[in-house]
Amino acid sequence: MTKGRFALLMLLVGSTANSGCVAAAVPVLAAGAIGKKQIFGKKDEDLPSATPPAVAAANAQSAPGGIPAADAIPSAGPVTPPAPPPGSVPPGMQYLYGSGEASAVSIQAYLTLTDFLVARGGDFAVGHPVSSVVLAPDATLDAPKFLKCGPRQRPAVVLDIDETALLNLGYEADDSQRSGTYDQKRWDRWEASGVTAVDPVPGVLDALRAARASGIEVVFNSNRASANASATIDALTLAGLGPVVHLQNLWLKGDDATGGSGKDARRWAISGKYCVIAMVGDQLGDFTDLFNAAGMTPAQRRAQTNSPKLRMLWGHGWFVLPNPVYGTALKGDIDDVFPKDRRWTDPGAQPVMAVPAAAPAPTVPVPAPAVPTPAPTPARPDLWRRPPPRP
């Protein structure tokens, strides 16, 4: 870290430490005994994609799934979607990074978390029993069982990082102007060099101040690379989310014996030291790898979140943030998303009449003029956009 960067880091840490904390919150009803990250290709599904959603959707529409052949619109063959106009932003990014609605939903989730943590911190203080919300190794979604907290364990809240605690503004601004497949090396470069081009998710700073003031440890569990731990610590600290120490309250991909993208092994390691009373994430895998079991359809995942044995965890130990940009939520054809018994046919729709094709006019071949071959365009470097300075 350069001297200038270190000075900035210390200045921000000092201002964060003096910013105060939440003094009171409305208690919530006690929840009682409530309670593998799947890799598609070579990409972790909870890390940002390099394919803008609009481009991915256009690619998917060239070969629709789940539509009866008789109802399908004839096509001349696969169509390559045009590149997005310069300066345009895919709808999912507009929502998550630009809209007041996404900010409000995130603040709402973190205010709910704050109320929950203050109430649970009070339970710990007076010796009331408190349950862990981490599923045990032998648990299933149909028969959830939770780890037990030790009598001397300190309570903790466990958070994902990307789009849960930090918004990757610089990466996504650059990504919005690109198309193509995911590039893991490019994401690695972002982890290592984009530490100043992030912002805290709305609401997270107040929630973590309230947690620490209530004696609750803040722990991060992310699929960022362990090799980039120092840069991730810088990003979290500069955003006001510290203090952070690797392998104490920061766990990354490669920190457990599996070395993989599943987070359960890390959750169990964290639970060996802390009583995990709450977890926060933007993907279902941030709560249990069981949601990402091979072969599980989108409809099955959705049904499990609303099952009688799991539904009371949402807002009572499990807290989810919005993310329409990337991840395990963005999949499913028409039969996965829309049940067949809930389809509708417009009774006022007019039938489309076939128009016979006109006979082609005769043409006289004209030789094409010689055009010089342009020089190849050099690859565009990664340019991480910095957010405007905070007031």
PDB file of N, CA, C and O in Angstrom, residues 40 42-57 59 81-84 88 90 93 97 163 168 170-190 323-327 330 380 382 384:
ATOM      1  N   PHE A  40     -21.340 -23.000 -12.340  1.00  0.00           N
ATOM      2  CA  PHE A  40     -21.755 -23.219 -13.709  1.00  0.00           C
ATOM      3  C   PHE A  40     -20.576 -22.830 -14.585  1.00  0.00           C
ATOM      4  O   PHE A  40     -20.194 -21.672 -14.656  1.00  0.00           O
ATOM      5  N   LYS A  42     -16.932 -22.241 -15.188  1.00  0.00           N
ATOM      6  CA  LYS A  42     -15.828 -21.965 -14.275  1.00  0.00           C
ATOM      7  C   LYS A  42     -16.081 -20.702 -13.461  1.00  0.00           C
ATOM      8  O   LYS A  42     -15.168 -20.123 -12.911  1.00  0.00           O
ATOM      9  N   LYS A  43     -17.338 -20.281 -13.389  1.00  0.00           N
ATOM     10  CA  LYS A  43     -17.674 -19.014 -12.766  1.00  0.00           C
ATOM     11  C   LYS A  43     -18.432 -19.220 -11.468  1.00  0.00           C
ATOM     12  O   LYS A  43     -19.326 -20.031 -11.391  1.00  0.00           O
ATOM     13  N   ASP A  44     -18.053 -18.491 -10.425  1.00  0.00           N
ATOM     14  CA  ASP A  44     -18.834 -18.488  -9.199  1.00  0.00           C
ATOM     15  C   ASP A  44     -20.079 -17.661  -9.434  1.00  0.00           C
ATOM     16  O   ASP A  44     -20.001 -16.506  -9.840  1.00  0.00           O
ATOM     17  N   GLU A  45     -21.234 -18.236  -9.150  1.00  0.00           N
ATOM     18  CA  GLU A  45     -22.479 -17.549  -9.459  1.00  0.00           C
ATOM     19  C   GLU A  45     -22.733 -16.341  -8.582  1.00  0.00           C
ATOM     20  O   GLU A  45     -23.607 -15.540  -8.885  1.00  0.00           O
ATOM     21  N   ASP A  46     -22.007 -16.168  -7.486  1.00  0.00           N
ATOM     22  CA  ASP A  46     -22.237 -14.968  -6.680  1.00  0.00           C
ATOM     23  C   ASP A  46     -21.209 -13.887  -6.962  1.00  0.00           C
ATOM     24  O   ASP A  46     -21.081 -12.929  -6.228  1.00  0.00           O
ATOM     25  N   LEU A  47     -20.456 -14.025  -8.063  1.00  0.00           N
ATOM     26  CA  LEU A  47     -19.572 -12.971  -8.512  1.00  0.00           C
ATOM     27  C   LEU A  47     -20.135 -12.367  -9.781  1.00  0.00           C
ATOM     28  O   LEU A  47     -20.787 -13.050 -10.564  1.00  0.00           O
ATOM     29  N   PRO A  48     -19.891 -11.068 -10.038  1.00  0.00           N
ATOM     30  CA  PRO A  48     -20.498 -10.412 -11.186  1.00  0.00           C
ATOM     31  C   PRO A  48     -20.147 -11.057 -12.505  1.00  0.00           C
ATOM     32  O   PRO A  48     -19.052 -11.572 -12.709  1.00  0.00           O
ATOM     33  N   SER A  49     -21.094 -11.037 -13.444  1.00  0.00           N
ATOM     34  CA  SER A  49     -20.924 -11.612 -14.767  1.00  0.00           C
ATOM     35  C   SER A  49     -20.383 -10.569 -15.722  1.00  0.00           C
ATOM     36  O   SER A  49     -20.587  -9.376 -15.536  1.00  0.00           O
ATOM     37  N   ALA A  50     -19.707 -11.031 -16.775  1.00  0.00           N
ATOM     38  CA  ALA A  50     -19.217 -10.114 -17.788  1.00  0.00           C
ATOM     39  C   ALA A  50     -20.166 -10.035 -18.972  1.00  0.00           C
ATOM     40  O   ALA A  50     -19.844  -9.435 -19.970  1.00  0.00           O
ATOM     41  N   THR A  51     -21.326 -10.643 -18.906  1.00  0.00           N
ATOM     42  CA  THR A  51     -22.313 -10.567 -19.970  1.00  0.00           C
ATOM     43  C   THR A  51     -23.490  -9.748 -19.489  1.00  0.00           C
ATOM     44  O   THR A  51     -24.216 -10.189 -18.603  1.00  0.00           O
ATOM     45  N   PRO A  52     -23.703  -8.532 -20.023  1.00  0.00           N
ATOM     46  CA  PRO A  52     -24.851  -7.741 -19.581  1.00  0.00           C
ATOM     47  C   PRO A  52     -26.142  -8.509 -19.752  1.00  0.00           C
ATOM     48  O   PRO A  52     -26.306  -9.247 -20.721  1.00  0.00           O
ATOM     49  N   PRO A  53     -27.106  -8.380 -18.818  1.00  0.00           N
ATOM     50  CA  PRO A  53     -28.342  -9.152 -18.887  1.00  0.00           C
ATOM     51  C   PRO A  53     -29.088  -8.990 -20.188  1.00  0.00           C
ATOM     52  O   PRO A  53     -29.675  -9.941 -20.689  1.00  0.00           O
ATOM     53  N   ALA A  54     -29.084  -7.788 -20.782  1.00  0.00           N
ATOM     54  CA  ALA A  54     -29.826  -7.592 -22.018  1.00  0.00           C
ATOM     55  C   ALA A  54     -29.242  -8.432 -23.139  1.00  0.00           C
ATOM     56  O   ALA A  54     -29.964  -8.996 -23.963  1.00  0.00           O
ATOM     57  N   VAL A  55     -27.898  -8.543 -23.166  1.00  0.00           N
ATOM     58  CA  VAL A  55     -27.257  -9.363 -24.192  1.00  0.00           C
ATOM     59  C   VAL A  55     -27.527 -10.825 -23.939  1.00  0.00           C
ATOM     60  O   VAL A  55     -27.834 -11.593 -24.851  1.00  0.00           O
ATOM     61  N   ALA A  56     -27.418 -11.257 -22.672  1.00  0.00           N
ATOM     62  CA  ALA A  56     -27.689 -12.657 -22.349  1.00  0.00           C
ATOM     63  C   ALA A  56     -29.122 -13.030 -22.708  1.00  0.00           C
ATOM     64  O   ALA A  56     -29.388 -14.117 -23.222  1.00  0.00           O
ATOM     65  N   ALA A  57     -30.085 -12.130 -22.438  1.00  0.00           N
ATOM     66  CA  ALA A  57     -31.478 -12.418 -22.744  1.00  0.00           C
ATOM     67  C   ALA A  57     -31.689 -12.529 -24.245  1.00  0.00           C
ATOM     68  O   ALA A  57     -32.426 -13.396 -24.731  1.00  0.00           O
ATOM     69  N   ASN A  59     -29.510 -13.479 -26.465  1.00  0.00           N
ATOM     70  CA  ASN A  59     -28.956 -14.765 -26.879  1.00  0.00           C
ATOM     71  C   ASN A  59     -29.909 -15.894 -26.563  1.00  0.00           C
ATOM     72  O   ASN A  59     -30.095 -16.819 -27.362  1.00  0.00           O
ATOM     73  N   PRO A  81     -27.104 -10.593 -31.292  1.00  0.00           N
ATOM     74  CA  PRO A  81     -27.657  -9.319 -30.839  1.00  0.00           C
ATOM     75  C   PRO A  81     -26.678  -8.183 -31.090  1.00  0.00           C
ATOM     76  O   PRO A  81     -25.461  -8.366 -31.020  1.00  0.00           O
ATOM     77  N   PRO A  82     -27.205  -7.016 -31.436  1.00  0.00           N
ATOM     78  CA  PRO A  82     -26.300  -5.881 -31.654  1.00  0.00           C
ATOM     79  C   PRO A  82     -25.653  -5.438 -30.356  1.00  0.00           C
ATOM     80  O   PRO A  82     -26.176  -5.669 -29.266  1.00  0.00           O
ATOM     81  N   ALA A  83     -24.507  -4.805 -30.471  1.00  0.00           N
ATOM     82  CA  ALA A  83     -23.838  -4.270 -29.286  1.00  0.00           C
ATOM     83  C   ALA A  83     -24.703  -3.160 -28.695  1.00  0.00           C
ATOM     84  O   ALA A  83     -25.366  -2.423 -29.424  1.00  0.00           O
ATOM     85  N   PRO A  84     -24.749  -3.044 -27.368  1.00  0.00           N
ATOM     86  CA  PRO A  84     -25.564  -1.986 -26.753  1.00  0.00           C
ATOM     87  C   PRO A  84     -25.048  -0.613 -27.155  1.00  0.00           C
ATOM     88  O   PRO A  84     -23.847  -0.421 -27.339  1.00  0.00           O
ATOM     89  N   SER A  88     -25.413   3.223 -22.707  1.00  0.00           N
ATOM     90  CA  SER A  88     -26.617   2.580 -22.193  1.00  0.00           C
ATOM     91  C   SER A  88     -26.262   1.640 -21.046  1.00  0.00           C
ATOM     92  O   SER A  88     -25.124   1.170 -20.932  1.00  0.00           O
ATOM     93  N   PRO A  90     -27.784  -1.825 -18.815  1.00  0.00           N
ATOM     94  CA  PRO A  90     -28.801  -2.876 -18.762  1.00  0.00           C
ATOM     95  C   PRO A  90     -29.804  -2.625 -17.637  1.00  0.00           C
ATOM     96  O   PRO A  90     -29.456  -2.042 -16.593  1.00  0.00           O
ATOM     97  N   MET A  93     -28.878  -3.457 -13.965  1.00  0.00           N
ATOM     98  CA  MET A  93     -27.911  -2.519 -13.378  1.00  0.00           C
ATOM     99  C   MET A  93     -28.573  -1.182 -13.061  1.00  0.00           C
ATOM    100  O   MET A  93     -28.251  -0.547 -12.048  1.00  0.00           O
ATOM    101  N   TYR A  97     -27.994  -0.400  -9.122  1.00  0.00           N
ATOM    102  CA  TYR A  97     -26.979   0.609  -8.837  1.00  0.00           C
ATOM    103  C   TYR A  97     -27.481   2.043  -8.975  1.00  0.00           C
ATOM    104  O   TYR A  97     -26.812   2.960  -8.499  1.00  0.00           O
ATOM    105  N   GLU A 163     -22.331  -7.009  -3.499  1.00  0.00           N
ATOM    106  CA  GLU A 163     -23.750  -6.649  -3.644  1.00  0.00           C
ATOM    107  C   GLU A 163     -24.551  -6.984  -2.385  1.00  0.00           C
ATOM    108  O   GLU A 163     -25.778  -6.961  -2.413  1.00  0.00           O
ATOM    109  N   ASN A 168     -20.134  -3.022  -6.323  1.00  0.00           N
ATOM    110  CA  ASN A 168     -18.960  -2.976  -7.194  1.00  0.00           C
ATOM    111  C   ASN A 168     -19.188  -1.986  -8.338  1.00  0.00           C
ATOM    112  O   ASN A 168     -19.273  -2.363  -9.516  1.00  0.00           O
ATOM    113  N   GLY A 170     -17.345   0.392  -9.858  1.00  0.00           N
ATOM    114  CA  GLY A 170     -16.356   0.522 -10.916  1.00  0.00           C
ATOM    115  C   GLY A 170     -16.389  -0.639 -11.885  1.00  0.00           C
ATOM    116  O   GLY A 170     -16.359  -0.452 -13.110  1.00  0.00           O
ATOM    117  N   TYR A 171     -16.471  -1.860 -11.359  1.00  0.00           N
ATOM    118  CA  TYR A 171     -16.510  -3.046 -12.218  1.00  0.00           C
ATOM    119  C   TYR A 171     -17.756  -3.034 -13.085  1.00  0.00           C
ATOM    120  O   TYR A 171     -17.707  -3.293 -14.288  1.00  0.00           O
ATOM    121  N   GLU A 172     -18.913  -2.757 -12.476  1.00  0.00           N
ATOM    122  CA  GLU A 172     -20.167  -2.839 -13.216  1.00  0.00           C
ATOM    123  C   GLU A 172     -20.299  -1.709 -14.228  1.00  0.00           C
ATOM    124  O   GLU A 172     -20.887  -1.894 -15.295  1.00  0.00           O
ATOM    125  N   ALA A 173     -19.772  -0.516 -13.935  1.00  0.00           N
ATOM    126  CA  ALA A 173     -19.776   0.562 -14.925  1.00  0.00           C
ATOM    127  C   ALA A 173     -18.985   0.152 -16.159  1.00  0.00           C
ATOM    128  O   ALA A 173     -19.431   0.352 -17.307  1.00  0.00           O
ATOM    129  N   ASP A 174     -17.830  -0.455 -15.959  1.00  0.00           N
ATOM    130  CA  ASP A 174     -17.028  -0.950 -17.075  1.00  0.00           C
ATOM    131  C   ASP A 174     -17.730  -2.111 -17.771  1.00  0.00           C
ATOM    132  O   ASP A 174     -17.766  -2.190 -18.998  1.00  0.00           O
ATOM    133  N   ASP A 175     -18.341  -3.000 -16.973  1.00  0.00           N
ATOM    134  CA  ASP A 175     -18.987  -4.185 -17.511  1.00  0.00           C
ATOM    135  C   ASP A 175     -20.211  -3.828 -18.344  1.00  0.00           C
ATOM    136  O   ASP A 175     -20.541  -4.522 -19.308  1.00  0.00           O
ATOM    137  N   SER A 176     -20.900  -2.744 -17.998  1.00  0.00           N
ATOM    138  CA  SER A 176     -22.109  -2.365 -18.717  1.00  0.00           C
ATOM    139  C   SER A 176     -21.829  -1.998 -20.166  1.00  0.00           C
ATOM    140  O   SER A 176     -22.736  -2.002 -21.000  1.00  0.00           O
ATOM    141  N   GLN A 177     -20.593  -1.672 -20.487  1.00  0.00           N
ATOM    142  CA  GLN A 177     -20.224  -1.289 -21.846  1.00  0.00           C
ATOM    143  C   GLN A 177     -19.544  -2.425 -22.603  1.00  0.00           C
ATOM    144  O   GLN A 177     -19.014  -2.216 -23.691  1.00  0.00           O
ATOM    145  N   ARG A 178     -19.563  -3.616 -22.035  1.00  0.00           N
ATOM    146  CA  ARG A 178     -18.928  -4.772 -22.658  1.00  0.00           C
ATOM    147  C   ARG A 178     -19.962  -5.845 -22.970  1.00  0.00           C
ATOM    148  O   ARG A 178     -21.089  -5.809 -22.494  1.00  0.00           O
ATOM    149  N   SER A 179     -19.567  -6.797 -23.773  1.00  0.00           N
ATOM    150  CA  SER A 179     -20.342  -8.014 -23.975  1.00  0.00           C
ATOM    151  C   SER A 179     -19.347  -9.162 -24.066  1.00  0.00           C
ATOM    152  O   SER A 179     -18.141  -8.950 -24.148  1.00  0.00           O
ATOM    153  N   GLY A 180     -19.864 -10.370 -24.031  1.00  0.00           N
ATOM    154  CA  GLY A 180     -18.972 -11.517 -24.106  1.00  0.00           C
ATOM    155  C   GLY A 180     -19.069 -12.391 -22.879  1.00  0.00           C
ATOM    156  O   GLY A 180     -19.915 -12.178 -22.008  1.00  0.00           O
ATOM    157  N   THR A 181     -18.200 -13.376 -22.804  1.00  0.00           N
ATOM    158  CA  THR A 181     -18.241 -14.345 -21.723  1.00  0.00           C
ATOM    159  C   THR A 181     -17.486 -13.827 -20.503  1.00  0.00           C
ATOM    160  O   THR A 181     -16.714 -12.874 -20.582  1.00  0.00           O
ATOM    161  N   TYR A 182     -17.758 -14.491 -19.388  1.00  0.00           N
ATOM    162  CA  TYR A 182     -17.113 -14.112 -18.130  1.00  0.00           C
ATOM    163  C   TYR A 182     -15.620 -14.384 -18.190  1.00  0.00           C
ATOM    164  O   TYR A 182     -15.172 -15.417 -18.679  1.00  0.00           O
ATOM    165  N   ASP A 183     -14.830 -13.445 -17.693  1.00  0.00           N
ATOM    166  CA  ASP A 183     -13.371 -13.540 -17.682  1.00  0.00           C
ATOM    167  C   ASP A 183     -12.903 -13.511 -16.225  1.00  0.00           C
ATOM    168  O   ASP A 183     -12.893 -12.451 -15.590  1.00  0.00           O
ATOM    169  N   GLN A 184     -12.523 -14.669 -15.694  1.00  0.00           N
ATOM    170  CA  GLN A 184     -12.097 -14.753 -14.299  1.00  0.00           C
ATOM    171  C   GLN A 184     -10.864 -13.900 -14.035  1.00  0.00           C
ATOM    172  O   GLN A 184     -10.739 -13.278 -12.973  1.00  0.00           O
ATOM    173  N   LYS A 185      -9.945 -13.817 -15.005  1.00  0.00           N
ATOM    174  CA  LYS A 185      -8.737 -13.018 -14.796  1.00  0.00           C
ATOM    175  C   LYS A 185      -9.084 -11.535 -14.677  1.00  0.00           C
ATOM    176  O   LYS A 185      -8.452 -10.806 -13.905  1.00  0.00           O
ATOM    177  N   ARG A 186     -10.088 -11.114 -15.432  1.00  0.00           N
ATOM    178  CA  ARG A 186     -10.498  -9.716 -15.327  1.00  0.00           C
ATOM    179  C   ARG A 186     -11.098  -9.436 -13.961  1.00  0.00           C
ATOM    180  O   ARG A 186     -10.835  -8.393 -13.362  1.00  0.00           O
ATOM    181  N   TRP A 187     -11.920 -10.360 -13.424  1.00  0.00           N
ATOM    182  CA  TRP A 187     -12.468 -10.169 -12.083  1.00  0.00           C
ATOM    183  C   TRP A 187     -11.355 -10.155 -11.029  1.00  0.00           C
ATOM    184  O   TRP A 187     -11.392  -9.371 -10.088  1.00  0.00           O
ATOM    185  N   ASP A 188     -10.339 -11.010 -11.208  1.00  0.00           N
ATOM    186  CA  ASP A 188      -9.205 -11.004 -10.284  1.00  0.00           C
ATOM    187  C   ASP A 188      -8.502  -9.647 -10.293  1.00  0.00           C
ATOM    188  O   ASP A 188      -8.090  -9.137  -9.247  1.00  0.00           O
ATOM    189  N   ARG A 189      -8.365  -9.054 -11.492  1.00  0.00           N
ATOM    190  CA  ARG A 189      -7.741  -7.724 -11.576  1.00  0.00           C
ATOM    191  C   ARG A 189      -8.599  -6.692 -10.847  1.00  0.00           C
ATOM    192  O   ARG A 189      -8.068  -5.777 -10.201  1.00  0.00           O
ATOM    193  N   TRP A 190      -9.916  -6.839 -10.937  1.00  0.00           N
ATOM    194  CA  TRP A 190     -10.801  -5.919 -10.226  1.00  0.00           C
ATOM    195  C   TRP A 190     -10.637  -6.054  -8.720  1.00  0.00           C
ATOM    196  O   TRP A 190     -10.522  -5.043  -8.011  1.00  0.00           O
ATOM    197  N   ASN A 323     -30.658  -8.450  -5.998  1.00  0.00           N
ATOM    198  CA  ASN A 323     -29.607  -8.505  -7.007  1.00  0.00           C
ATOM    199  C   ASN A 323     -30.188  -9.051  -8.317  1.00  0.00           C
ATOM    200  O   ASN A 323     -30.183 -10.270  -8.535  1.00  0.00           O
ATOM    201  N   PRO A 324     -30.666  -8.169  -9.196  1.00  0.00           N
ATOM    202  CA  PRO A 324     -31.145  -8.611 -10.505  1.00  0.00           C
ATOM    203  C   PRO A 324     -30.074  -8.589 -11.585  1.00  0.00           C
ATOM    204  O   PRO A 324     -30.400  -8.689 -12.771  1.00  0.00           O
ATOM    205  N   VAL A 325     -28.794  -8.466 -11.199  1.00  0.00           N
ATOM    206  CA  VAL A 325     -27.717  -8.296 -12.174  1.00  0.00           C
ATOM    207  C   VAL A 325     -27.039  -9.617 -12.520  1.00  0.00           C
ATOM    208  O   VAL A 325     -26.721  -9.893 -13.675  1.00  0.00           O
ATOM    209  N   TYR A 326     -26.795 -10.468 -11.544  1.00  0.00           N
ATOM    210  CA  TYR A 326     -26.089 -11.735 -11.788  1.00  0.00           C
ATOM    211  C   TYR A 326     -26.430 -12.716 -10.680  1.00  0.00           C
ATOM    212  O   TYR A 326     -26.967 -12.342  -9.634  1.00  0.00           O
ATOM    213  N   GLY A 327     -26.086 -13.985 -10.896  1.00  0.00           N
ATOM    214  CA  GLY A 327     -26.233 -14.970  -9.826  1.00  0.00           C
ATOM    215  C   GLY A 327     -27.204 -16.082 -10.138  1.00  0.00           C
ATOM    216  O   GLY A 327     -27.729 -16.214 -11.251  1.00  0.00           O
ATOM    217  N   LEU A 330     -30.967 -15.856 -11.820  1.00  0.00           N
ATOM    218  CA  LEU A 330     -31.239 -15.483 -13.210  1.00  0.00           C
ATOM    219  C   LEU A 330     -31.153 -16.702 -14.123  1.00  0.00           C
ATOM    220  O   LEU A 330     -30.227 -16.850 -14.919  1.00  0.00           O
ATOM    221  N   ARG A 380      -9.116  -3.047 -25.219  1.00  0.00           N
ATOM    222  CA  ARG A 380      -9.353  -1.952 -24.289  1.00  0.00           C
ATOM    223  C   ARG A 380      -8.924  -2.358 -22.882  1.00  0.00           C
ATOM    224  O   ARG A 380      -9.326  -3.397 -22.393  1.00  0.00           O
ATOM    225  N   ASP A 382      -8.760  -2.402 -18.747  1.00  0.00           N
ATOM    226  CA  ASP A 382      -9.762  -2.271 -17.701  1.00  0.00           C
ATOM    227  C   ASP A 382      -9.674  -0.867 -17.113  1.00  0.00           C
ATOM    228  O   ASP A 382      -8.619  -0.439 -16.655  1.00  0.00           O
ATOM    229  N   TRP A 384     -11.499   1.172 -14.269  1.00  0.00           N
ATOM    230  CA  TRP A 384     -12.474   1.142 -13.186  1.00  0.00           C
ATOM    231  C   TRP A 384     -12.903   2.566 -12.878  1.00  0.00           C
ATOM    232  O   TRP A 384     -12.083   3.410 -12.512  1.00  0.00           O
TER     233      TRP A 384
END
